[in-house]
Tab-separated table of C-alpha atoms in Angstrom:
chain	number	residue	atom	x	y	z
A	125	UNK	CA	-17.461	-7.367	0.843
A	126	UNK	CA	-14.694	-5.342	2.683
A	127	UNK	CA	-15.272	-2.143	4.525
A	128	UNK	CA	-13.790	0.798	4.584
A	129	UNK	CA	-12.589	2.433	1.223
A	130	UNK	CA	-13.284	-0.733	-0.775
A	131	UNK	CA	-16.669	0.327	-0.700
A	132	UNK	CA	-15.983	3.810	-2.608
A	133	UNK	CA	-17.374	4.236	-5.632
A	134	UNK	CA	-16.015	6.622	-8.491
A	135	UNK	CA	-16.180	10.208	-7.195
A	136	UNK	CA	-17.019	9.068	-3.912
A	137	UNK	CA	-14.107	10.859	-1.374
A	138	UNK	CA	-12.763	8.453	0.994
A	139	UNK	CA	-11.982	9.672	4.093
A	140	UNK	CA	-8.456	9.205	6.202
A	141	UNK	CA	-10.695	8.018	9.028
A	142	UNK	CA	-11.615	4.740	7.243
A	143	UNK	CA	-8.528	4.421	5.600
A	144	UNK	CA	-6.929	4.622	9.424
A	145	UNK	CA	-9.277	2.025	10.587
A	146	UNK	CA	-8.975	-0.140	7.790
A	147	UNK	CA	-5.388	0.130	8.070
A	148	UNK	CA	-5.166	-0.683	11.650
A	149	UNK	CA	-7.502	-3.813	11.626
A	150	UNK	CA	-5.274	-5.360	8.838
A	151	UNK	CA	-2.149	-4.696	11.226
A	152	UNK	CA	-3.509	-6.130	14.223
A	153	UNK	CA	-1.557	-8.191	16.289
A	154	UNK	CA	1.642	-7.732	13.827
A	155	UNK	CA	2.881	-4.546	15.089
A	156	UNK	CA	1.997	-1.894	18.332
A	157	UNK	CA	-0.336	0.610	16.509
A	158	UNK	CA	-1.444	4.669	18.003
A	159	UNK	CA	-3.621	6.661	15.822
A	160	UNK	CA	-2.545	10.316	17.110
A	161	UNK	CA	-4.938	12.939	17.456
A	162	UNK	CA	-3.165	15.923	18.532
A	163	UNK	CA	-4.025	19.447	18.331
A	164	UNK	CA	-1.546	20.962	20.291
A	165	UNK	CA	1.311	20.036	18.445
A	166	UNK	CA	1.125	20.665	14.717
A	167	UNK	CA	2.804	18.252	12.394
A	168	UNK	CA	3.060	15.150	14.401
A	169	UNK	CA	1.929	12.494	12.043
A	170	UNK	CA	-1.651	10.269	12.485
A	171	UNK	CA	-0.066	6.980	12.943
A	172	UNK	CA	2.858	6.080	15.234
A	173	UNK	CA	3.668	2.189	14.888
A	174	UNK	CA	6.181	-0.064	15.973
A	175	UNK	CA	7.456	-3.350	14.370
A	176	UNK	CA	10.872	-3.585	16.401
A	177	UNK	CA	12.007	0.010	15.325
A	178	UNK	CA	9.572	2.966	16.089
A	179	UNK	CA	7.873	4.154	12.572
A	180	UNK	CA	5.773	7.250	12.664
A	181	UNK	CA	3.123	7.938	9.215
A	182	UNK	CA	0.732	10.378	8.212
A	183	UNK	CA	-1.725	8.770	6.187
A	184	UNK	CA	-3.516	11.143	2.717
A	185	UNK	CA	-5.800	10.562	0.522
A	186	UNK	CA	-4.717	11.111	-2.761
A	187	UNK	CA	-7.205	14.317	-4.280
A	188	UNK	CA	-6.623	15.475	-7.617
A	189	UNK	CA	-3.921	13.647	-8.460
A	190	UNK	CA	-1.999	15.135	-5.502
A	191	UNK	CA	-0.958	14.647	-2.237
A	192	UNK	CA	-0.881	17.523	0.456
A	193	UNK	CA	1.168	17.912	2.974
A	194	UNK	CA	0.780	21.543	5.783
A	195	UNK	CA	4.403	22.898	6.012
A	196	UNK	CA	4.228	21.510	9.818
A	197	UNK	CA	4.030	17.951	8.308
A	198	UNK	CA	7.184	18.515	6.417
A	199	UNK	CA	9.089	20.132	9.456
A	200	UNK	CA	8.381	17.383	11.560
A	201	UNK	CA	9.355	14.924	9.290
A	202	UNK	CA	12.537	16.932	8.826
A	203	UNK	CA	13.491	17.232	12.469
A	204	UNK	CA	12.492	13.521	13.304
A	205	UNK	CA	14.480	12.314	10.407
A	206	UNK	CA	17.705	14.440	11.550
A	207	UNK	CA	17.276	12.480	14.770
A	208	UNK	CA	17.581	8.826	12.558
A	209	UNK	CA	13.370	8.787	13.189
A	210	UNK	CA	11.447	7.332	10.342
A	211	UNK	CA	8.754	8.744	9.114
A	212	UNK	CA	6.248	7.638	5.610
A	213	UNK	CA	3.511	8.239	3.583
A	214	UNK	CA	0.552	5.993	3.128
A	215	UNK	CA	-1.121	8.054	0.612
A	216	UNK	CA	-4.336	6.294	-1.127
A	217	UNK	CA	-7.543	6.683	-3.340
A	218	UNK	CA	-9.997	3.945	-4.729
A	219	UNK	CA	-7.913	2.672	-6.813
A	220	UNK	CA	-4.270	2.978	-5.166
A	221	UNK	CA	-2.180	2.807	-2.091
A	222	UNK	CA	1.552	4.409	-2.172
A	223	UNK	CA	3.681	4.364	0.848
A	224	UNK	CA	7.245	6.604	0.948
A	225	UNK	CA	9.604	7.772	3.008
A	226	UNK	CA	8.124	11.594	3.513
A	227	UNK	CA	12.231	13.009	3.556
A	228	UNK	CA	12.733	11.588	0.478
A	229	UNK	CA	9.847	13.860	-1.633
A	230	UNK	CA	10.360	17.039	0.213
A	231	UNK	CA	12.704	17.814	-3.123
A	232	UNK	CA	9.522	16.646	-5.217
A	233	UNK	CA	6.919	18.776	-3.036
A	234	UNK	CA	5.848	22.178	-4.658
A	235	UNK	CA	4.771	25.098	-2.359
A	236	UNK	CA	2.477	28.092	-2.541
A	237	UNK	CA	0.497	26.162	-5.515
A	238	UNK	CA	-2.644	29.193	-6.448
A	239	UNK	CA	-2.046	30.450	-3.424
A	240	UNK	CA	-2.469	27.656	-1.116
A	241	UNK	CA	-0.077	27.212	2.391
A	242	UNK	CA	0.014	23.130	1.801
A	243	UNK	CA	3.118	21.430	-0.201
A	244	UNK	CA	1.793	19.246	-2.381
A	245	UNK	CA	3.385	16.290	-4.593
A	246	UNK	CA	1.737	14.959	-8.052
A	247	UNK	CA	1.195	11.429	-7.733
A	248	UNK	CA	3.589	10.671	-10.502
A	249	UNK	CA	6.314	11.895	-8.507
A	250	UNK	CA	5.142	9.797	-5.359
A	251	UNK	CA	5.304	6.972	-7.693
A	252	UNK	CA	8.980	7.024	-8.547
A	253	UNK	CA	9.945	7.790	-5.120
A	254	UNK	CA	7.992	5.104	-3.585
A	255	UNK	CA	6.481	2.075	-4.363
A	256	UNK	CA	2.819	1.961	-4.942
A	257	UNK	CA	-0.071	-0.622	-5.671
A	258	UNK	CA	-3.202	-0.612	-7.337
A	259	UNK	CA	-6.467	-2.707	-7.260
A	260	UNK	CA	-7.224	-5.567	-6.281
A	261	UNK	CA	-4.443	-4.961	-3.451
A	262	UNK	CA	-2.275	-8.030	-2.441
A	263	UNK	CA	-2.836	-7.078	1.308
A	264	UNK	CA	-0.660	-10.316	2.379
A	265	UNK	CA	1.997	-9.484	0.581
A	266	UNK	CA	1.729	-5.427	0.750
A	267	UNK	CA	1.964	-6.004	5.176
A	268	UNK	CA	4.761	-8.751	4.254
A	269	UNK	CA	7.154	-7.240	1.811
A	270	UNK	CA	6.676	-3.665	2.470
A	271	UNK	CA	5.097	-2.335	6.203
A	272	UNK	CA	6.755	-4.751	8.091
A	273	UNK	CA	10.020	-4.049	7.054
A	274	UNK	CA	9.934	-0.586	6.991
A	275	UNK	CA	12.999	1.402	8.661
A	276	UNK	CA	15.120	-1.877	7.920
A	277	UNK	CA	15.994	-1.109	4.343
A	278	UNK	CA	16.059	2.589	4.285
């Protein structure tokens, strides 16, 4: 059995943490991975990558059938783009992984929700504006046909 979030069971939460790890081990050796953990600078995303053009991602776990973002996630995202930067979404639960281009939802994302600071995006958005997959996950052809070429088709 695989670790990380294929062990969650139903209404277990899965935590970014494994899904960062998990992430990283199946990207080893096919691209230059940093897991960022910065406090200083709000809304620089987790992950910065590079697979011959510089890819930054903040990774989410999908809760309630949502994904939130903290306005400082959106900003940055904003301001790298406006530079040509790249910067995605890996946003999963147990059952799905959905990876988009973060400047294309910020028309999608809905603020001030009950009173809450975050933006947030219903996963039926995230799923017309990306490209998602569910379980059993094709990891082969997921790293193939989709993380390895991203910032070459967009």
């Amino acid at each position: 059995m695989e670790r990380g979030f294929f062990k969650i069971k139903k209404g277990v939460v899965m935590k970014e943490s494994s899904f960062a790890r998990d992430l990283r081990d199946r990207l080893k050796g096919k691209v230059h991975w940093t897991r960022i953990e910065n406090l200083a600078s709000p809304g620089i995303p987790d992950v910065n990558f590079f697979n011959g053009r510089d890819i930054w991602v903040e990774l989410k776990i999908i809760k309630n059938k949502k994904v939130s973002f903290r306005p400082s996630q959106v900003s940055w995202a904003r301001e790298r783009n406006n530079y040509g930067g790249e910067v995605y979404v890996f946003a999963r639960d147990s059952n799905e992984l959905c990876i988009a281009k973060i400047t294309d939802l910020t028309e999608d994302l809905v603020y001030n929700e009950g009173g809450s600071r975050l933006a947030h995006i219903h996963i039926t958005n995230l799923r017309k504006l990306g490209v998602c997959f569910v379980k059993p996950f094709n990891w082969n052809s997921i790293i193939q046909n989709v993380i390895l070429k991203l910032g070459f088709n967009s």
